[in-house]
């Protein structure tokens, strides 16, 4: 007798005299592979067998859509350049065992995924699987955003990621794993928009305006150390995720300050209310799709709204791919998370705080009152912005960075992609995009 979890059940083929159960079989704690078992049946029982198989698949895919149709976009140049082999060896056979329909394409150059998404036949696919780092999902969202039918495209096409780059934050947040095979099963079994019976998994996107450009961000907007750790370690891509740790350790000892002004529109300003908000289920977005595309606060070139709080100071930002900076972040609450850090913190206290981030306990640290609004930490994540340890929920912000004397290169990063150094403004489009996920929260432990 073999026990197979419904979650692991991928498909059942009915032959002339036997049925074949296809499922995901554990190879290790971090890996699965497709396997099958065949059982014979008498042809006189075919009707009952077909009914049994139909009921089994209905339970195995309850709330989801079987035989999903995916456009697969692989970036062969990202990270350690292993995305093609990762997909071929760890994901493809699982998708095929689940009878998913695949259309696979490799990117040929930067922004190729934008072109693919902008010209995608959205009626032919249920989702886009990005086997890459976080840059390809960023391009896919922006390609869908540039379309004339952007609201419908972003609502209909679910975007997901298999870990194929040095930064795989989307995969970790939505599937809870950095294993390509486990993530593949999560994508196969995840909820998807499917008539009135399915469940839409909305994701906030962040509008970012800088100069005359308007793009969307799903992951992070960063300035200072976090941007330097990301963009300034491109030469260490061969190290995979470890390049972020190496870059962080190189820079934290300097305790550099990054001068800027930041203005914010605050939504929730105390930790107790933020914790209550995190633990309250989100209601589905009730605004019309086209309304979601509108900018409520204008662009970076418009006058600053009068009710925004302006902070003058020196800021830096940091982020590590495997550390949960944003324990109160939610996929669809229409807010960022903001944490402030006093610039007077010693290296010892700053290091202690960073160690607390690894377990998420930094949220419960005493709030820092910044006496002169002089700050040393700011990181901005799609659904979240982090400073330290004064935690707030905000819904929009404007960043005005100032160049440092004698510094040749300054960095601003949007989802890991470099943009020109200068002012930017960001606000949330609540629930504009769609992703594949089984839960209503990010997989990281919350508050």
Coordinates of C-alpha atoms in Angstrom, one line a residue:
X1 CA 0.0 0.0 0.0
X2 CA 1.4 3.4 -1.0
X3 CA 0.2 6.7 0.6
X4 CA 0.4 9.7 -1.7
X5 CA -0.6 13.2 -0.4
X6 CA -3.2 15.0 -2.4
X7 CA -0.8 17.9 -2.6
X8 CA 1.7 15.7 -4.3
X9 CA -0.7 14.2 -6.8
X10 CA -0.1 15.7 -10.2
X11 CA -2.2 13.7 -12.7
X12 CA -3.9 10.4 -13.5
X13 CA -3.8 8.8 -16.9
X14 CA -6.5 6.3 -17.9
X15 CA -5.4 3.7 -20.3
X16 CA -7.3 0.8 -21.8
X17 CA -6.6 -1.6 -19.0
X18 CA -4.8 0.4 -16.3
X19 CA -4.6 3.8 -14.6
X20 CA -1.2 5.5 -14.0
X21 CA -1.0 7.9 -11.0
X22 CA 1.7 10.6 -11.4
X23 CA 3.0 12.3 -8.4
X24 CA 5.9 14.3 -6.8
X25 CA 8.1 11.9 -4.9
X26 CA 10.6 13.2 -2.3
X27 CA 14.2 12.7 -3.1
X28 CA 15.5 14.7 -0.1
X29 CA 14.2 17.4 2.2
X30 CA 14.8 20.0 -0.6
X31 CA 14.0 18.0 -3.7
X32 CA 11.3 16.1 -5.4
X33 CA 11.0 14.3 -8.7
X34 CA 8.1 12.9 -10.8
X35 CA 7.1 9.3 -10.1
X36 CA 4.3 7.0 -11.1
X37 CA 2.4 3.9 -10.1
X38 CA 0.2 1.8 -12.4
X39 CA -2.9 -0.1 -11.3
X40 CA -4.8 -2.5 -13.7
X41 CA -8.6 -2.5 -13.9
X42 CA -11.3 -4.5 -15.6
X43 CA -12.9 -2.8 -18.6
X44 CA -16.3 -3.5 -17.1
X45 CA -15.4 -1.0 -14.3
X46 CA -14.3 1.8 -16.6
X47 CA -17.2 4.1 -15.8
X48 CA -16.5 3.8 -12.1
X49 CA -12.8 4.2 -12.6
X50 CA -13.3 7.4 -14.7
X51 CA -15.6 8.8 -12.0
X52 CA -13.0 8.0 -9.3
X53 CA -10.2 9.6 -11.2
X54 CA -12.3 12.7 -11.8
X55 CA -13.1 13.0 -8.1
X56 CA -9.4 12.4 -7.2
X57 CA -8.2 15.2 -9.5
X58 CA -10.9 17.5 -8.3
X59 CA -9.6 17.1 -4.7
X60 CA -6.0 17.2 -5.7
X61 CA -6.6 20.6 -7.4
X62 CA -9.3 22.0 -5.2
X63 CA -9.5 25.7 -5.7
X64 CA -6.9 25.6 -8.4
X65 CA -6.7 25.0 -12.2
X66 CA -5.3 21.7 -13.5
X67 CA -3.3 21.6 -16.8
X68 CA -2.2 25.2 -16.5
X69 CA -0.9 26.9 -19.6
X70 CA 2.5 28.5 -19.0
X71 CA 4.8 30.8 -20.9
X72 CA 8.2 29.9 -19.5
X73 CA 10.9 32.6 -19.7
X74 CA 14.4 31.5 -18.9
X75 CA 17.3 33.9 -18.4
X76 CA 20.4 31.9 -19.4
X77 CA 22.7 34.7 -18.3
X78 CA 21.5 35.4 -14.7
X79 CA 23.3 34.4 -11.5
X80 CA 25.7 31.5 -12.0
X81 CA 24.2 30.9 -15.5
X82 CA 22.5 27.7 -14.5
X83 CA 18.8 28.6 -15.2
X84 CA 18.5 26.4 -18.3
X85 CA 19.8 23.3 -16.6
X86 CA 17.7 24.1 -13.5
X87 CA 14.5 24.2 -15.6
X88 CA 15.4 21.2 -17.7
X89 CA 16.6 19.0 -14.8
X90 CA 14.4 20.0 -11.9
X91 CA 11.2 21.6 -13.2
X92 CA 10.2 20.5 -16.8
X93 CA 9.4 16.9 -16.0
X94 CA 7.2 17.9 -13.1
X95 CA 5.2 20.3 -15.3
X96 CA 4.8 17.6 -17.9
X97 CA 3.7 15.0 -15.4
X98 CA 1.0 17.5 -14.3
X99 CA -0.1 17.9 -18.0
X100 CA 0.8 21.6 -17.9
X101 CA 1.2 23.1 -21.4
X102 CA 4.6 24.8 -21.8
X103 CA 5.9 27.4 -24.3
X104 CA 9.5 27.9 -23.4
X105 CA 11.6 30.9 -24.5
X106 CA 15.1 32.1 -23.5
X107 CA 15.9 35.8 -23.1
X108 CA 18.4 37.1 -25.6
X109 CA 19.2 40.5 -24.1
X110 CA 18.3 42.9 -21.3
X111 CA 14.6 43.9 -21.4
X112 CA 13.7 41.0 -23.7
X113 CA 11.2 39.8 -21.2
X114 CA 9.5 43.2 -21.4
X115 CA 9.0 42.7 -25.1
X116 CA 7.7 39.2 -24.6
X117 CA 5.1 40.2 -22.0
X118 CA 4.1 43.3 -23.9
X119 CA 3.2 41.2 -27.0
X120 CA 1.9 38.1 -25.1
X121 CA -1.4 36.6 -26.2
X122 CA -3.0 36.7 -22.8
X123 CA -5.8 34.4 -23.9
X124 CA -3.3 31.6 -24.7
X125 CA -1.8 31.4 -21.2
X126 CA -2.7 31.3 -17.6
X127 CA 0.6 32.5 -16.3
X128 CA 4.2 33.3 -16.9
X129 CA 6.9 31.2 -15.2
X130 CA 10.2 33.1 -14.9
X131 CA 13.2 30.8 -14.4
X132 CA 15.6 33.5 -13.4
X133 CA 16.6 36.0 -10.8
X134 CA 14.2 38.8 -9.8
X135 CA 15.0 40.9 -12.9
X136 CA 12.8 38.9 -15.3
X137 CA 9.7 39.1 -13.1
X138 CA 10.3 42.8 -12.9
X139 CA 10.5 43.0 -16.7
X140 CA 7.4 40.8 -17.1
X141 CA 5.3 43.1 -14.8
X142 CA 6.5 46.1 -16.7
X143 CA 5.8 44.6 -20.1
X144 CA 2.2 43.8 -19.0
X145 CA 2.0 47.3 -17.5
X146 CA 3.0 48.9 -20.8
X147 CA 0.1 47.2 -22.7
X148 CA -3.0 49.1 -23.8
X149 CA -5.0 46.4 -21.9
X150 CA -2.7 46.6 -18.9
X151 CA -5.3 46.2 -16.2
X152 CA -6.8 43.1 -17.7
X153 CA -3.4 41.6 -18.6
X154 CA -2.0 42.1 -15.1
X155 CA -5.2 40.6 -13.6
X156 CA -5.4 37.6 -15.9
X157 CA -1.7 36.5 -16.2
X158 CA -0.3 35.1 -13.0
X159 CA 3.4 35.7 -12.7
X160 CA 5.7 33.4 -10.7
X161 CA 9.3 32.5 -10.4
X162 CA 11.6 29.5 -10.3
X163 CA 15.0 30.2 -8.6
X164 CA 17.4 30.7 -11.5
X165 CA 19.4 33.7 -10.4
X166 CA 21.4 35.2 -7.6
X167 CA 18.4 36.9 -6.2
X168 CA 15.2 34.8 -6.0
X169 CA 13.1 36.8 -3.5
X170 CA 9.8 36.3 -5.4
X171 CA 10.2 32.5 -5.2
X172 CA 11.0 32.6 -1.5
X173 CA 8.1 34.9 -0.7
X174 CA 5.4 33.1 -2.6
X175 CA 6.5 29.4 -2.3
X176 CA 8.7 29.5 0.8
X177 CA 11.6 27.6 -0.8
X178 CA 14.7 28.1 -2.9
X179 CA 14.4 24.6 -4.4
X180 CA 13.3 24.6 -8.0
X181 CA 11.5 21.3 -7.8
X182 CA 9.6 22.2 -4.7
X183 CA 8.7 25.6 -6.1
X184 CA 7.5 23.9 -9.3
X185 CA 5.0 21.7 -7.4
X186 CA 3.9 24.8 -5.5
X187 CA 3.2 26.6 -8.8
X188 CA 1.4 23.6 -10.3
X189 CA -0.9 23.3 -7.3
X190 CA -1.3 27.0 -6.5
X191 CA -4.5 29.0 -6.8
X192 CA -5.2 30.8 -10.1
X193 CA -7.9 33.0 -11.6
X194 CA -10.3 30.4 -13.1
X195 CA -14.0 31.5 -13.6
X196 CA -15.9 32.2 -10.4
X197 CA -14.7 29.0 -8.7
X198 CA -11.1 29.9 -8.6
X199 CA -9.3 32.4 -6.3
X200 CA -7.4 35.4 -7.5
X201 CA -4.2 36.0 -5.6
X202 CA -3.6 39.7 -5.9
X203 CA -0.2 41.4 -5.4
X204 CA 0.5 45.1 -4.8
X205 CA 2.6 46.8 -7.4
X206 CA 4.5 50.0 -6.8
X207 CA 4.4 52.8 -9.3
X208 CA 7.8 54.5 -9.4
X209 CA 8.3 57.8 -11.3
X210 CA 11.8 59.2 -11.9
X211 CA 12.6 61.9 -14.4
X212 CA 10.0 61.4 -17.2
X213 CA 9.9 57.6 -16.7
X214 CA 7.1 55.6 -15.1
X215 CA 7.7 52.0 -14.2
X216 CA 6.3 49.5 -11.7
X217 CA 8.1 47.6 -9.0
X218 CA 7.1 44.3 -7.3
X219 CA 10.0 43.8 -4.9
X220 CA 12.2 46.7 -3.8
X221 CA 13.2 50.2 -4.3
X222 CA 16.6 50.9 -2.7
X223 CA 19.1 53.6 -2.2
X224 CA 22.4 53.7 -0.3
X225 CA 24.0 50.5 1.1
X226 CA 21.3 48.2 -0.1
X227 CA 21.7 49.5 -3.7
X228 CA 25.4 49.3 -3.4
X229 CA 25.3 45.7 -2.1
X230 CA 23.0 44.8 -5.0
X231 CA 24.4 46.7 -7.9
X232 CA 27.9 47.1 -6.7
X233 CA 28.5 43.3 -6.5
X234 CA 27.6 42.4 -10.1
X235 CA 31.2 41.1 -10.5
X236 CA 30.5 38.5 -7.7
X237 CA 27.4 36.9 -9.4
X238 CA 29.3 33.7 -9.6
X239 CA 28.9 33.5 -5.8
X240 CA 25.0 33.2 -6.0
X241 CA 23.2 34.5 -2.9
X242 CA 26.5 34.7 -1.0
X243 CA 27.4 37.8 -3.0
X244 CA 24.9 39.9 -1.0
X245 CA 26.4 38.8 2.3
X246 CA 29.9 39.5 1.1
X247 CA 28.9 42.9 -0.1
X248 CA 27.1 43.7 3.1
X249 CA 30.0 42.7 5.3
X250 CA 32.4 44.8 3.2
X251 CA 30.2 47.9 3.6
X252 CA 28.8 47.8 7.1
X253 CA 32.2 48.3 8.7
X254 CA 32.4 51.7 7.0
X255 CA 29.0 52.8 8.4
X256 CA 28.7 55.3 5.5
X257 CA 25.9 57.9 5.5
X258 CA 23.9 58.6 2.4
X259 CA 22.4 62.1 2.4
X260 CA 18.8 62.5 1.2
X261 CA 15.4 63.9 2.0
X262 CA 12.5 61.5 2.2
X263 CA 8.8 62.5 2.4
X264 CA 6.2 60.0 3.4
X265 CA 2.4 59.6 3.6
X266 CA 1.9 57.7 6.8
X267 CA -0.9 55.2 7.2
X268 CA -0.2 53.4 10.5
X269 CA 2.4 54.8 12.9
X270 CA 2.6 52.4 15.9
X271 CA 3.7 48.8 16.2
X272 CA 0.7 47.5 18.1
X273 CA -1.7 48.7 15.4
X274 CA 0.7 47.3 12.7
X275 CA 0.6 43.9 14.4
X276 CA -3.2 44.0 14.6
X277 CA -3.3 45.0 10.9
X278 CA -1.0 42.1 9.9
X279 CA -3.1 39.5 11.7
X280 CA -6.4 40.8 10.1
X281 CA -7.3 39.1 6.8
X282 CA -7.4 41.4 3.8
X283 CA -10.6 42.0 1.9
X284 CA -10.5 41.7 -1.9
X285 CA -9.9 44.9 -3.7
X286 CA -13.2 46.5 -4.7
X287 CA -11.9 49.2 -7.1
X288 CA -12.3 48.8 -10.8
X289 CA -9.3 47.5 -12.7
X290 CA -8.8 50.6 -14.7
X291 CA -8.9 52.7 -11.5
X292 CA -6.1 50.7 -10.1
X293 CA -3.8 52.2 -12.8
X294 CA -4.3 55.8 -11.7
X295 CA -1.7 57.8 -9.8
X296 CA -3.4 59.3 -6.7
X297 CA -0.4 61.4 -5.7
X298 CA 1.0 62.4 -9.1
X299 CA 4.6 62.0 -10.2
X300 CA 8.0 63.1 -8.9
X301 CA 7.8 66.2 -11.0
X302 CA 4.6 67.4 -9.3
X303 CA 4.5 69.6 -6.1
X304 CA 5.0 67.6 -2.9
X305 CA 1.6 66.9 -1.2
X306 CA 1.2 69.2 1.8
X307 CA 0.2 66.4 4.2
X308 CA 3.4 64.3 3.7
X309 CA 6.0 64.2 6.5
X310 CA 9.4 65.4 5.4
X311 CA 12.5 64.0 7.0
X312 CA 16.0 65.5 6.4
X313 CA 18.9 63.3 7.2
X314 CA 21.5 60.8 6.2
X315 CA 20.2 57.4 5.2
X316 CA 21.5 54.0 4.1
X317 CA 19.8 50.8 3.2
X318 CA 20.6 47.1 3.4
X319 CA 19.0 43.9 2.4
X320 CA 20.0 40.2 2.4
X321 CA 18.3 37.7 0.2
X322 CA 17.6 35.2 3.0
X323 CA 16.7 37.6 5.8
X324 CA 13.2 38.7 6.7
X325 CA 13.4 42.5 7.1
X326 CA 9.7 43.0 6.6
X327 CA 7.8 40.8 9.1
X328 CA 4.6 42.9 8.9
X329 CA 4.6 43.0 5.0
X330 CA 1.4 41.7 3.3
X331 CA 1.0 41.0 -0.4
X332 CA -2.2 43.0 -0.8
X333 CA -2.7 45.6 1.9
X334 CA -1.8 48.7 -0.3
X335 CA 1.0 49.8 2.1
X336 CA 4.8 49.9 2.4
X337 CA 6.6 49.2 5.7
X338 CA 9.0 51.8 7.1
X339 CA 11.7 51.3 9.8
X340 CA 13.9 54.1 11.1
X341 CA 17.4 53.8 12.7
X342 CA 19.2 56.5 14.6
X343 CA 22.5 57.4 12.9
X344 CA 24.2 57.6 16.4
X345 CA 24.0 53.8 16.7
X346 CA 27.4 52.3 17.3
X347 CA 28.7 49.5 15.0
X348 CA 28.1 47.1 17.8
X349 CA 24.4 48.1 18.2
X350 CA 24.0 48.2 14.4
X351 CA 25.4 44.7 14.1
X352 CA 23.2 43.5 17.0
X353 CA 20.2 44.8 15.2
X354 CA 21.1 43.1 11.9
X355 CA 21.5 39.8 13.8
X356 CA 18.0 40.3 15.2
X357 CA 16.7 40.8 11.6
X358 CA 17.6 37.2 10.9
X359 CA 15.0 36.0 13.3
X360 CA 12.5 38.8 12.8
X361 CA 12.9 39.9 16.4
X362 CA 14.0 43.4 15.4
X363 CA 10.3 44.3 15.1
X364 CA 10.0 44.0 18.9
X365 CA 13.1 46.1 19.7
X366 CA 12.4 49.4 21.5
X367 CA 11.4 52.2 19.1
X368 CA 14.3 54.6 18.3
X369 CA 13.4 58.2 18.6
X370 CA 15.5 60.0 16.0
X371 CA 16.4 63.3 17.8
X372 CA 17.5 65.2 14.7
X373 CA 15.9 63.0 12.1
X374 CA 19.4 61.7 11.3
X375 CA 19.0 58.2 10.0
X376 CA 21.3 55.4 9.0
X377 CA 18.9 52.9 7.5
X378 CA 16.3 52.8 4.8
X379 CA 15.2 49.9 2.6
X380 CA 12.1 49.9 0.5
X381 CA 10.3 46.7 -0.5
X382 CA 7.2 46.3 -2.7
X383 CA 4.6 46.0 0.1
X384 CA 7.4 47.2 2.4
X385 CA 9.9 49.9 3.1
X386 CA 12.4 49.4 5.9
X387 CA 14.3 51.9 8.0
X388 CA 14.9 50.7 11.7
X389 CA 13.6 50.2 14.5
X390 CA 10.7 52.7 14.5
X391 CA 8.2 50.8 12.3
X392 CA 5.5 52.5 10.3
X393 CA 3.1 51.6 7.5
X394 CA 3.1 54.2 4.7
X395 CA 1.3 54.4 1.4
X396 CA 3.6 56.7 -0.7
X397 CA 6.9 58.4 -0.5
X398 CA 9.3 60.7 -2.3
X399 CA 13.1 60.2 -2.1
X400 CA 15.4 63.0 -3.0
X401 CA 19.0 61.7 -2.8
X402 CA 22.0 64.0 -2.7
X403 CA 25.3 63.3 -4.3
X404 CA 28.3 62.8 -2.0
X405 CA 31.4 64.8 -2.6
X406 CA 34.2 62.7 -4.0
X407 CA 32.1 59.6 -4.7
X408 CA 32.3 58.5 -8.3
X409 CA 29.2 56.2 -8.5
X410 CA 25.9 56.5 -6.6
X411 CA 23.2 53.8 -6.9
X412 CA 19.5 53.6 -6.9
X413 CA 18.0 50.1 -7.5
X414 CA 14.4 49.1 -8.5
X415 CA 13.9 45.4 -8.1
X416 CA 17.6 45.0 -8.5
X417 CA 17.7 47.0 -11.8
X418 CA 19.7 50.3 -11.8
X419 CA 18.0 53.6 -12.6
X420 CA 19.5 57.0 -13.0
X421 CA 20.5 58.7 -9.8
X422 CA 18.0 61.4 -8.8
X423 CA 14.6 62.0 -7.1
X424 CA 11.9 59.3 -7.3
X425 CA 8.4 59.0 -6.1
X426 CA 6.4 55.8 -5.3
X427 CA 2.9 54.8 -4.5
X428 CA 1.0 51.6 -4.2
X429 CA -1.4 50.1 -6.8
X430 CA -3.3 47.8 -4.4
X431 CA -3.9 44.3 -5.9
X432 CA -3.0 45.3 -9.4
X433 CA -1.0 42.2 -10.3
X434 CA -1.7 38.4 -10.0
X435 CA 0.6 35.7 -8.7
X436 CA 0.5 32.0 -7.9
X437 CA 0.3 31.3 -4.2
X438 CA -1.6 29.0 -1.9
X439 CA -1.7 31.4 1.0
X440 CA -2.8 34.9 1.7
X441 CA 0.5 35.9 3.3
X442 CA 4.1 35.9 2.4
X443 CA 5.8 32.7 3.4
X444 CA 8.2 34.5 5.8
X445 CA 7.3 34.4 9.4
X446 CA 5.2 37.4 10.4
X447 CA 4.6 39.4 13.5

